Coordinates of C-alpha atoms and ligand atoms in Angstrom, one line a residue:
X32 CA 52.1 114.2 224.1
X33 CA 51.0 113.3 227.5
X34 CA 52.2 110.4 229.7
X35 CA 48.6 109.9 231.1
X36 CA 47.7 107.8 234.3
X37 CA 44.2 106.7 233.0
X38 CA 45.9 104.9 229.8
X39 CA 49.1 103.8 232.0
X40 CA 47.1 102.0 234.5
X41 CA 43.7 100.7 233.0
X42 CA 44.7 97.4 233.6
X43 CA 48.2 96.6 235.1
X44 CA 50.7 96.6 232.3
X45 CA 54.0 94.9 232.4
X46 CA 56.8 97.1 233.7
X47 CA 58.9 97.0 230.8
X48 CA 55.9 98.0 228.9
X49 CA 55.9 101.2 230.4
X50 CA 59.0 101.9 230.5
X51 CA 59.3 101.2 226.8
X52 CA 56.6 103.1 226.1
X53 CA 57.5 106.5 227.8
X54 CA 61.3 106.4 226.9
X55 CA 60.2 106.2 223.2
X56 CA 57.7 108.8 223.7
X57 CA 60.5 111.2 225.1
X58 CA 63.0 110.3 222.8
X59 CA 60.7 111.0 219.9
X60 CA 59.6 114.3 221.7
X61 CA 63.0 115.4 222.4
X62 CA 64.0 114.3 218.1
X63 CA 60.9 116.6 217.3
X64 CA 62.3 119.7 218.9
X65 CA 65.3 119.3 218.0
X66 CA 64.1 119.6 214.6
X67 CA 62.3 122.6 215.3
X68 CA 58.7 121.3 215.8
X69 CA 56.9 122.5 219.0
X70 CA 55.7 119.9 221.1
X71 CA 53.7 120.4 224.5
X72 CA 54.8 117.1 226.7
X73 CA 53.5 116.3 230.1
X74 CA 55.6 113.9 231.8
X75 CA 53.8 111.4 234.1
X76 CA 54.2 113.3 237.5
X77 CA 53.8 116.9 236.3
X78 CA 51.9 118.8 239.1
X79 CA 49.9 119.6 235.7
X80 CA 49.0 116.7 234.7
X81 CA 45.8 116.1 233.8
X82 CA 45.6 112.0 233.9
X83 CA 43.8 111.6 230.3
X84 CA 43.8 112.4 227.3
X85 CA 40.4 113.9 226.6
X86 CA 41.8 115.8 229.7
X87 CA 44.5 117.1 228.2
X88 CA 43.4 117.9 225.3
X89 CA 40.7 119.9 226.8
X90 CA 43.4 121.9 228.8
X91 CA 45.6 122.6 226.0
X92 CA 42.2 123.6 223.6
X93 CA 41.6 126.1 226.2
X94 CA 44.7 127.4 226.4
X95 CA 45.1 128.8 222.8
X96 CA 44.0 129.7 220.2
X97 CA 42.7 126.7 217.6
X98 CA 40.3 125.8 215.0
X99 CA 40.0 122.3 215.4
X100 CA 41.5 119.6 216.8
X101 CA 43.6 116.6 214.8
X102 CA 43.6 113.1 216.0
X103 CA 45.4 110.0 214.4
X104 CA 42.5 107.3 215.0
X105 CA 43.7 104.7 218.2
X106 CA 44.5 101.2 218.9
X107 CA 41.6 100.1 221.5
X108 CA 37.9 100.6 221.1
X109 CA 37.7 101.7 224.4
X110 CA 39.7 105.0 223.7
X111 CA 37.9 105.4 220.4
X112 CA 34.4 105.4 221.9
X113 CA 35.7 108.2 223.9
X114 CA 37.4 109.9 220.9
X115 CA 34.0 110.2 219.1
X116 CA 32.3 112.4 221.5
X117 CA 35.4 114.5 222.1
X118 CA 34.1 117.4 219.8
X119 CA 30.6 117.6 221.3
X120 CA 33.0 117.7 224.8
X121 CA 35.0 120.2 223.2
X122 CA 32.6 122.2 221.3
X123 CA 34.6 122.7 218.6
X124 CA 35.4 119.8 214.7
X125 CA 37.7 116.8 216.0
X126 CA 39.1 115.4 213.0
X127 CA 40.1 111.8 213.4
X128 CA 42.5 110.6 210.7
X129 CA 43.2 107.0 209.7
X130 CA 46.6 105.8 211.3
X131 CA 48.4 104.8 207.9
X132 CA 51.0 102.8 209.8
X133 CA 48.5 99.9 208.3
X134 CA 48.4 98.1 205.3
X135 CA 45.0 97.1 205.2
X136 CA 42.0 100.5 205.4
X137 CA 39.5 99.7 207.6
X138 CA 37.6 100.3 204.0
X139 CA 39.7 97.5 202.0
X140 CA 38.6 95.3 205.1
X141 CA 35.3 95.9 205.4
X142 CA 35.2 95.2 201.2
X143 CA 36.6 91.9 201.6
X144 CA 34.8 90.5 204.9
X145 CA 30.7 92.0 203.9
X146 CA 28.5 88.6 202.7
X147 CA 31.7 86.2 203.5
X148 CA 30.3 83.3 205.9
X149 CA 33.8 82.9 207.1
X150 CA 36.7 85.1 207.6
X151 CA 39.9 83.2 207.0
X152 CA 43.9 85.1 206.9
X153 CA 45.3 82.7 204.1
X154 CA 42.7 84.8 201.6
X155 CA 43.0 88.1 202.9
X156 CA 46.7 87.7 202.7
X157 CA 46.6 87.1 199.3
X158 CA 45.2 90.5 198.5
X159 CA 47.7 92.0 200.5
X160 CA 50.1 90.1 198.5
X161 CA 48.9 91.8 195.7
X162 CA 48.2 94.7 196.7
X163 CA 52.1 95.6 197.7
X164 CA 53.4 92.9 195.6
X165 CA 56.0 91.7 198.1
X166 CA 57.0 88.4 197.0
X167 CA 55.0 88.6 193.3
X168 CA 56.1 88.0 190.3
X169 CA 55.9 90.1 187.4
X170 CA 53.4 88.1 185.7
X171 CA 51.5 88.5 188.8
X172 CA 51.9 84.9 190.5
X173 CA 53.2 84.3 194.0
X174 CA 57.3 83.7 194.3
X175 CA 58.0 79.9 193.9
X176 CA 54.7 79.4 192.6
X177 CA 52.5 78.9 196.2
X178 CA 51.2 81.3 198.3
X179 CA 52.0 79.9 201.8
X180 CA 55.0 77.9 202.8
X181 CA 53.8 77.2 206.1
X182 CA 54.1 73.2 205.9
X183 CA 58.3 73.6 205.6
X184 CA 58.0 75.9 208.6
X185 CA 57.6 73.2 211.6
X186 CA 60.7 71.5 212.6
X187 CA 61.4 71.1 215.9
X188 CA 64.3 72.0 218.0
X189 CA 67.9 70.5 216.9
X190 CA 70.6 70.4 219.7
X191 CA 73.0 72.1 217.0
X192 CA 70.4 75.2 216.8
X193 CA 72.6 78.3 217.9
X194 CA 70.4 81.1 217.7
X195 CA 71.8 84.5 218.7
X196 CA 71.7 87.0 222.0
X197 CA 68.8 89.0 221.5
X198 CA 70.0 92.8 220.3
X199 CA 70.9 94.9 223.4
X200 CA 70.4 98.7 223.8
X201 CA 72.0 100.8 226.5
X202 CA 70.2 102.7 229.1
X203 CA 71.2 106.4 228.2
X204 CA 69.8 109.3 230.6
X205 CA 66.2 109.9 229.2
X206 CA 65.7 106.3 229.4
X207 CA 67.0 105.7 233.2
X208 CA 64.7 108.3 234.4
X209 CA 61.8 106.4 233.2
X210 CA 63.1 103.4 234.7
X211 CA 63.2 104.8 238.1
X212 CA 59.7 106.6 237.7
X213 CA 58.3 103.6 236.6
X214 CA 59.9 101.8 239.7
X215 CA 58.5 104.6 241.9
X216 CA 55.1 104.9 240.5
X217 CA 54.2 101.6 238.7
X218 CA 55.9 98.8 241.7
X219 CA 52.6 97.0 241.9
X220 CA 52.6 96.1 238.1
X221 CA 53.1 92.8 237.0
X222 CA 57.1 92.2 235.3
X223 CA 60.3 92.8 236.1
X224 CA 61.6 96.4 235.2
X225 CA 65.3 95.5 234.8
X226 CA 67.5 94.8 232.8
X227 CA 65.7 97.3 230.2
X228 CA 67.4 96.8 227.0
X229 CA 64.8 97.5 224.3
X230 CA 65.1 99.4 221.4
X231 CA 63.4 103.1 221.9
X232 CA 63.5 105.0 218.7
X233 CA 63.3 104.5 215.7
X234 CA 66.8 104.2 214.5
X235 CA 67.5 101.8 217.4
X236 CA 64.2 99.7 216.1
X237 CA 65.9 99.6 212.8
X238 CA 69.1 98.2 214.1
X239 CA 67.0 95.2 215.6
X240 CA 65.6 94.7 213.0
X241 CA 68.9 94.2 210.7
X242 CA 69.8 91.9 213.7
X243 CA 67.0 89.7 212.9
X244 CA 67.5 89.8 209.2
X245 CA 71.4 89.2 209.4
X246 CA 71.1 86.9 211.9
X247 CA 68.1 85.1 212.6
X248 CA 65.9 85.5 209.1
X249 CA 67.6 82.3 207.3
X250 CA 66.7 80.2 210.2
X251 CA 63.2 81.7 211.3
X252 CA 60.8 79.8 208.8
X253 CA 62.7 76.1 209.9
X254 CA 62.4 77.4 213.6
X255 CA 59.3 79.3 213.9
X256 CA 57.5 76.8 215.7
X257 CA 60.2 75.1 218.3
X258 CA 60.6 75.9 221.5
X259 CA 63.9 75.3 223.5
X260 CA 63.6 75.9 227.5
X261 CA 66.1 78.7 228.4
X262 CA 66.0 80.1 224.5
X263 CA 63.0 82.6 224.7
X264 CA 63.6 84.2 221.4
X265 CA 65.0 81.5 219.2
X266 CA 65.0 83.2 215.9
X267 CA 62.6 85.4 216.1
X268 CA 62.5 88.7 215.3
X269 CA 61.7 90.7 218.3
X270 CA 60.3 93.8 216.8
X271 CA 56.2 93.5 217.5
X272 CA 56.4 95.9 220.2
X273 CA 58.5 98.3 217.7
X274 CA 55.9 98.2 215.1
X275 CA 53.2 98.2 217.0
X276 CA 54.4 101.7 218.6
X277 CA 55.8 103.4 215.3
X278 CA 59.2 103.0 215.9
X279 CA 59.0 100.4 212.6
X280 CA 56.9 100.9 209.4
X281 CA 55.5 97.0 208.6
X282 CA 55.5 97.5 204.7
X283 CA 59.3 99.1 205.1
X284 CA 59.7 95.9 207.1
X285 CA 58.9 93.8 205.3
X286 CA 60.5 95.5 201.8
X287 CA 63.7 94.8 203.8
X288 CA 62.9 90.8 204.6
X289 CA 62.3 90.6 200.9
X290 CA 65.3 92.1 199.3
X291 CA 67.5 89.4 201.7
X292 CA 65.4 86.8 199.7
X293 CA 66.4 88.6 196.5
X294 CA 70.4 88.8 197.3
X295 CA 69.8 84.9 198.4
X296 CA 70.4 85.9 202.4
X297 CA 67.6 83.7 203.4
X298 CA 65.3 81.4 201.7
X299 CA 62.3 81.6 200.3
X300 CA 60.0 79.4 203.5
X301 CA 61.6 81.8 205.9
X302 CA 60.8 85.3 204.1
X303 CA 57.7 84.1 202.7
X304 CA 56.8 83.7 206.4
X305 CA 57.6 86.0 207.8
X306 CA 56.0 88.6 205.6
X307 CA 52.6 86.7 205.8
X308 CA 52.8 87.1 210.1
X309 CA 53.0 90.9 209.1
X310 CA 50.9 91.7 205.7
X311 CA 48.6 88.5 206.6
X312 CA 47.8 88.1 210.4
X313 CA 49.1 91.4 211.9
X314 CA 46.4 93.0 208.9
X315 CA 43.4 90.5 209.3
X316 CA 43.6 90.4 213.4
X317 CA 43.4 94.0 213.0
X318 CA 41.0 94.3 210.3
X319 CA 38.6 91.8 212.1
X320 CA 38.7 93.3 215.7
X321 CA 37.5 96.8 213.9
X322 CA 35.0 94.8 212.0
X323 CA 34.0 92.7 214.7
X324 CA 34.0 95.4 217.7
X325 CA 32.2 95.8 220.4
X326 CA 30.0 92.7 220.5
X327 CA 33.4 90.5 219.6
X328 CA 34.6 91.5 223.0
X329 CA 31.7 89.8 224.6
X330 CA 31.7 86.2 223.2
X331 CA 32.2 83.5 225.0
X332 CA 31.3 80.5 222.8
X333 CA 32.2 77.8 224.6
X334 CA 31.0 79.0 228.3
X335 CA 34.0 79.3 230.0
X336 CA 34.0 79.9 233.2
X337 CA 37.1 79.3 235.3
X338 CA 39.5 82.1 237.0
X339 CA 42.9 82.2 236.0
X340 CA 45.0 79.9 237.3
X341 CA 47.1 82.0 240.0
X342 CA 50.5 80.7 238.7
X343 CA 50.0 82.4 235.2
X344 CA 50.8 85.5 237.6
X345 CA 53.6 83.8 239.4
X346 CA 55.6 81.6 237.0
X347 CA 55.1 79.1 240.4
X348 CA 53.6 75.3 238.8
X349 CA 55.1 72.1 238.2
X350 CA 55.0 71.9 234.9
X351 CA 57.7 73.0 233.1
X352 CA 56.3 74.4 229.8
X353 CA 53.9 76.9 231.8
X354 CA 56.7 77.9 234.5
X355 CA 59.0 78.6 231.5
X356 CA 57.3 80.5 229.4
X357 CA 55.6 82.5 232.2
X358 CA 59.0 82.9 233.9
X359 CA 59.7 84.7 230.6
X360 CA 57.4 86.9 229.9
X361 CA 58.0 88.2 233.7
X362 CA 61.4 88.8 232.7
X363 CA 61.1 90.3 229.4
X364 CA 57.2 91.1 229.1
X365 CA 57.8 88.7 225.6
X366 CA 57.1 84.8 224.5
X367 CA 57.0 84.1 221.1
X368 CA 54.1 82.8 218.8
X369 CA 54.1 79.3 219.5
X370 CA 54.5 79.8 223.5
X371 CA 51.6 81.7 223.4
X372 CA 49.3 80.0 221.6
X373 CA 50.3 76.2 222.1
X374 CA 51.3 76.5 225.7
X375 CA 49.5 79.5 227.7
X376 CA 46.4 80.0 225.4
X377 CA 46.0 75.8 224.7
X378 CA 46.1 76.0 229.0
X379 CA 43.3 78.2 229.8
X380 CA 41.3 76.9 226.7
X381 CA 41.8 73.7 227.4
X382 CA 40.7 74.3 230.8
X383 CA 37.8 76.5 230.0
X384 CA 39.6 79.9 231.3
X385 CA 36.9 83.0 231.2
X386 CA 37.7 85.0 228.3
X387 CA 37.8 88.7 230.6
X388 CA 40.9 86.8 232.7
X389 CA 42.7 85.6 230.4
X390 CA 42.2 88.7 227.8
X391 CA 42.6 90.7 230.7
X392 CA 46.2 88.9 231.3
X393 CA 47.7 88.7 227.6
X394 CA 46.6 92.5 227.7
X395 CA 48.7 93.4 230.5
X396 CA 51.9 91.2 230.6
X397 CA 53.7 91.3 226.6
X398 CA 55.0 94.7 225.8
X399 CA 53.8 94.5 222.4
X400 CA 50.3 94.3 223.7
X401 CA 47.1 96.6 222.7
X402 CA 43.4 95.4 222.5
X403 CA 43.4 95.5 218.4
X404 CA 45.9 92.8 218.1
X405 CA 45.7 91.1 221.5
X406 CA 42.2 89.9 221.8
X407 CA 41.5 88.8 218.2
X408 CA 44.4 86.7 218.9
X409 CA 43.7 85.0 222.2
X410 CA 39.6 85.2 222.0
X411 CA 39.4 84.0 218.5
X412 CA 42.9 82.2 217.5
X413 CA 43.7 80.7 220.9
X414 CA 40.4 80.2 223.2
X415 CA 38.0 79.9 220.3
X416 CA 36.1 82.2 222.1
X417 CA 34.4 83.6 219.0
X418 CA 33.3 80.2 217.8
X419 CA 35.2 79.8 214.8
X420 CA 34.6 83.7 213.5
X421 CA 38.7 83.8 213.5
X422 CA 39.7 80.5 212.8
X423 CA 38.1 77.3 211.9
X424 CA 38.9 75.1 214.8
X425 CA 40.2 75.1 218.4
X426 CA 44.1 75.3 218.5
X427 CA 43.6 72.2 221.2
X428 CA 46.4 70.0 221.7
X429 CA 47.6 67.4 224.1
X430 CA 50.8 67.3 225.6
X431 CA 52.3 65.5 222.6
X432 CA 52.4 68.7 220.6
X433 CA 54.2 70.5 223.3
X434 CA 56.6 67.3 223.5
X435 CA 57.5 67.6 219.6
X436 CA 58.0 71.1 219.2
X437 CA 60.1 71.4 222.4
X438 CA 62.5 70.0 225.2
X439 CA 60.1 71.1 227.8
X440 CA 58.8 67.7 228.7
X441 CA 62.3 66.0 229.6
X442 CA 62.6 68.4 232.5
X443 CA 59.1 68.1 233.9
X444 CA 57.3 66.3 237.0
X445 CA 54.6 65.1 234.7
X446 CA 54.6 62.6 232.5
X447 CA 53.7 63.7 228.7
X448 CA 53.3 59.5 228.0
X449 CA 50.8 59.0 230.5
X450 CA 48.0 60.1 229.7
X451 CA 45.7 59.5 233.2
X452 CA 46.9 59.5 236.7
X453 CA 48.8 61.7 239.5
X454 CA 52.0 62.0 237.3
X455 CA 50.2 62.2 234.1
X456 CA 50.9 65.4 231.7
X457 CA 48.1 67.5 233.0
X458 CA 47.2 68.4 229.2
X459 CA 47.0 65.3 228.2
X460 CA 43.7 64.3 230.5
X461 CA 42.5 68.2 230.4
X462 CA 42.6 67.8 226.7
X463 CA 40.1 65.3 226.7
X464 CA 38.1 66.6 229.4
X465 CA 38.0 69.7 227.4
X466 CA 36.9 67.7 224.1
X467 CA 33.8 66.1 226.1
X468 CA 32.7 69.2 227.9
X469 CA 32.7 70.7 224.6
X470 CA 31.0 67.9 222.9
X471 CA 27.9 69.9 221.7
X472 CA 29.7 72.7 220.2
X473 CA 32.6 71.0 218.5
X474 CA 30.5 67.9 217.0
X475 CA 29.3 69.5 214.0
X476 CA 32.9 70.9 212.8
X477 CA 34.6 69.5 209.7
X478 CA 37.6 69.6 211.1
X479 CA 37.4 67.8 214.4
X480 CA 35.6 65.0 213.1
X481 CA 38.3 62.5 213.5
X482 CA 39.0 63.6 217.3
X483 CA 35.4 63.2 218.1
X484 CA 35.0 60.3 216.2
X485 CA 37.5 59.0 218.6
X486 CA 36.1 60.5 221.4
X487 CA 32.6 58.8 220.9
X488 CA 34.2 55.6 220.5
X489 CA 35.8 55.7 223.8
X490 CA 35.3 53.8 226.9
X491 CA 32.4 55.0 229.5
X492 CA 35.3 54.0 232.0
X493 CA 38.1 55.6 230.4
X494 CA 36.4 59.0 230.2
X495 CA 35.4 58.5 234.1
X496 CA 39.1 58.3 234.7
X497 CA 40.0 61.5 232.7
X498 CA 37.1 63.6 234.1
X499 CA 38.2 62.5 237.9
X500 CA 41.6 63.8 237.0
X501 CA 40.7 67.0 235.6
X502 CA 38.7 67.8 238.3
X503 CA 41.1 66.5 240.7
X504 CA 43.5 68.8 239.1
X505 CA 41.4 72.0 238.8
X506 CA 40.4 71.5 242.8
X507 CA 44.4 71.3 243.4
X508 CA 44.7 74.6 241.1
X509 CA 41.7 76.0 243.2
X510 CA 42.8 75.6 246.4
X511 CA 46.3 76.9 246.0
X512 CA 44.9 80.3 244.5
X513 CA 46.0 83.6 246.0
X514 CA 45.1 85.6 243.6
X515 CA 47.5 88.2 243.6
X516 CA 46.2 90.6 240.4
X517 CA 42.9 90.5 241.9
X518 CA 44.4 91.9 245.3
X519 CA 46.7 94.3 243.4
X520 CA 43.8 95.1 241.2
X521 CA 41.7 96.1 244.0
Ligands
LIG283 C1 47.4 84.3 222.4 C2 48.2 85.2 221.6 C3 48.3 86.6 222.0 C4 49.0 87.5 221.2 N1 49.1 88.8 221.6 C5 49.7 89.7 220.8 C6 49.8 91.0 221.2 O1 49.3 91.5 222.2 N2 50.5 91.9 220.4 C7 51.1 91.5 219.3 O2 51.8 92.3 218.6 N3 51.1 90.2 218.9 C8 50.4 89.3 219.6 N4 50.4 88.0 219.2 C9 51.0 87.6 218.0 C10 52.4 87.1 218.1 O3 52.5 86.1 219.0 C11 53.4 88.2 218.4 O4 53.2 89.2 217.5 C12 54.8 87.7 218.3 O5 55.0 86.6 219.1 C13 55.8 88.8 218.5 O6 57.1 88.4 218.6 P1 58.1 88.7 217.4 O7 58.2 90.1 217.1 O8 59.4 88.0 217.7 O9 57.4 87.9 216.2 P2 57.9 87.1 214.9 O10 57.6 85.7 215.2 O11 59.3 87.4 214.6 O12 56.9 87.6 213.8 C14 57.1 88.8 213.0 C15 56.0 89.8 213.3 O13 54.8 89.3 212.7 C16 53.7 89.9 213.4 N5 52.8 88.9 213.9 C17 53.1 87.5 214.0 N6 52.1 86.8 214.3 C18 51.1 87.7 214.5 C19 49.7 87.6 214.9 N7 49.1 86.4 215.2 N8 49.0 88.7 215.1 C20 49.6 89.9 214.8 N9 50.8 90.1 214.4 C21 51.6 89.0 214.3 C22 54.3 90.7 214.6 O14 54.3 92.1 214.2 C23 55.7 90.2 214.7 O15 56.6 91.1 215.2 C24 49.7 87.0 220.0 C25 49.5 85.7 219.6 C26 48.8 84.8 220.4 C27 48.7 83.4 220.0
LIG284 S1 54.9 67.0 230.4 FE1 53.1 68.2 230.0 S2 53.2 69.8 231.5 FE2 55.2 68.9 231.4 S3 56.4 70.2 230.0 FE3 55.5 68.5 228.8 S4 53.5 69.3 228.1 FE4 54.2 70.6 229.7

């Protein structure tokens, strides 16, 4: 196992990230010993270290004595490209082996994507349904008789919510010396390093999780969409970063969610969805960016072309949705679904954000973050930058949406009512100046029909106003940029 400098700083990765990262790689190093299993570890600032893993690998190979070398297949197609020339390199088999912490074979998904004109989660899902029969009956029908309970899963925020602290996890020894290389060697990261108090191993990931399901689960379907400044995890479950690492098996996971629906823990909207954001769209993002890769990387369907905003980097912007959510994931390199999508990916969409930037940023600052998972959500789900390959519309929305899933707008500048004008909720006249400068590509979809049908029938003057603002806003944005990840980058 090798702490490696060229997969620690590719792109800037959150702190916490990191940190996470390398104290559960030693803590699982250290468990392996101790159970007798040899294990050659190279910490970050060995004298040895080789800073990458073909590197490595190639040291160690040369080292001993071995027939061939065994690789569990990666996350990021960048790695993978390198993977499959690694036994010409080497001169010697390279085996790569599928990583069975998946559901879904890259096989299955291939099998159900080939000759489909579109790829949509709801009908993958129900083959994953299925094929581990979570939530099926014995006559094979879906529990409760639907697949999808989605529509029960959209209140918004209640004043009487109470959802819990998140799960805490003490700093022991292994753990605070990766904190202070991290702060030595990683300072010009994006994030704030402390306080650390993630899960990192396994049986610590499990104890989160039994958090979530004895306190959050009954409450997370109802919830799963609110957002409550000052309440970054509402009932959520917290455990993407712990899955996506190992420290959590997703079908074991989700076994568990299911048996607190049997015992009549939590009810059937909440179990039913969460199980379908792990067997439905944690399979299907990951399914289609393996399917899709490389040329997926490359879209950019509706021609963005603006740089990130600087605040995204900063938290620093009047309006209070961004600042909080981005004032979050500083802290604890996390936001949930909803923040994500409806506040910081509807932003850059909305104002046309180029896909490298804002990929580039969703890659670096959530802790849970890797290519497979990250871009299909924020190229295809949230900027639409695949043109529908992922979903079938734009997840555009106005102000309004952010104003009814959240308490946001009471404590902003802007003004979510107005819709034009210096106070105006900057979404609101964006939203529309995104709808017209999209007007070509977004005519012929079903689904948007009765936005642009209302878009068509508005007044030359009106859109006049809306366009002046946007670009009145965006010259504001422009002028106060600084750019700090560029200058850090370089
Ligand atoms: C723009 C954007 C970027 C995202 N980037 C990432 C990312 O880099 N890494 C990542 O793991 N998730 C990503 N997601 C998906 C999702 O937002 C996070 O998995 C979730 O917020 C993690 O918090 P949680 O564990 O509390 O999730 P919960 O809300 O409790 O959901 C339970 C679990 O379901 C899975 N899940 C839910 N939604 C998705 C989804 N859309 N895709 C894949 N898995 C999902 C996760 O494993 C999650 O832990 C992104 C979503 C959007 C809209
Ligand atoms: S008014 Fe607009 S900018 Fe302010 S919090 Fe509401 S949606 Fe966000």
């Amino acid at each position: 196992m090798a702490e490696v400098r060229a997969e620690a700083r590719y792109v800037k990765h959150h702190k916490k990230k990191i940190a996470f990262l390398f104290s559960a790689m030693r803590h699982f190093a250290k468990d392996l010993w101790d159970e007798g299993i040899k294990v050659t570890y190279r910490r970050y600032t060995d004298p040895e270290n080789k800073g990458s893993l073909f590197d490595e690998v190639k040291a160690a190979v040369a080292d001993g004595d071995f027939d061939a070398v065994i690789l569990t297949e990666c996350g990021e197609y960048r790695l993978m490209s390198d993977m499959r020339d690694w036994s010409e390199k080497l001169d010697m088999p390279v085996h790569i082996r599928p990583d069975d912490r998946f559901i879904a074979t890259h096989d299955e998904f291939a099998e159900w994507a080939d000759g489909r004109k579109q790829y949509r989660m709801e009908f993958f899902y129900r083959e994953m349904r299925k094929k581990t029969g979570l939530l099926m009956t014995e006559e094979g029908d879906p529990e409760g008789g639907e697949w999808n309970y989605d529509k029960e899963n959209r209140k918004p925020p209640k004043d009487s919510m109470n959802p819990p602290p998140q799960p805490s996890f003490a700093v022991d020894e292994i753990t605070q010396e990766v904190l202070d290389l991290v702060a030595e060697e990683f300072d010009d990261h994006f994030g704030d390093l402390e306080p650390f108090n993630m899960a990192v191993t396994a049986k610590q990931a499990e104890a989160a999780l039994t958090h979530f399901i004895d306190r959050c689960l009954p409450w997370f379907g109802d919830y799963q969409d609110a957002m409550v400044a000052d309440q970054p995890f509402m009932y959520h479950s917290l455990i993407s970063a712990y899955i996506n690492a190992g420290l959590l098996d997703p079908l074991r996971t989700c076994e568990r969610v299911a048996e607190a629906y049997k015992s009549g823990h939590a009810p059937l909207n909440a179990v039913e969805g969460f199980i379908r954001q792990i067997i439905g769209w944690r399979e299907f993002v990951r399914g289609l960016y393996w399917y899709k890769m490389p040329d997926y990387a490359d879209l950019n369907a509706l021609n963005a072309r603006r740089q990130l905003p600087e605040f995204y980097w900063t938290g620093e912007t009047d309006m209070a949705c961004l600042a909080d959510a981005i004032g979050q994931t500083k802290k604890y390199a996390y936001a949930h679904h909803i923040q994500r999508l409806m506040v910081l990916g509807n932003f850059a969409l909305l104002m046309g954000v180029k896909p490298d930037e804002i990929n580039e940023w969703f890659l670096v600052v959530y802790a849970d973050a890797y290519e497979w998972v990250e871009l299909p959500n924020v190229h295809g789900m949230a900027i639409f930058a695949d043109g529908g390959i992922l979903g079938s519309k734009p997840y555009a929305s106005s102000g309004k949406y952010i104003d009814r899933m959240s308490n946001y707008c009471g404590q902003c500048r802007y003004k979510v009512k107005e819709g034009t004008g210096e106070d105006a909720c900057p979404f609101n006249y964006l939203y529309w100046d995104f709808l017209m400068r999209n007007e070509e590509d977004l005519k012929g979809n079903q689904r948007m029909a009765m936005i642009m049908s209302t878009l068509r029938k508005m007044k030359d003057e009106k859109k006049e106003t809306i366009r002046d603002d946007a670009e009145r806003f965006f010259r504001k944005i422009e002028r106060s940029e600084d750019h700090w990840y560029a200058r850090a980058r370089s």
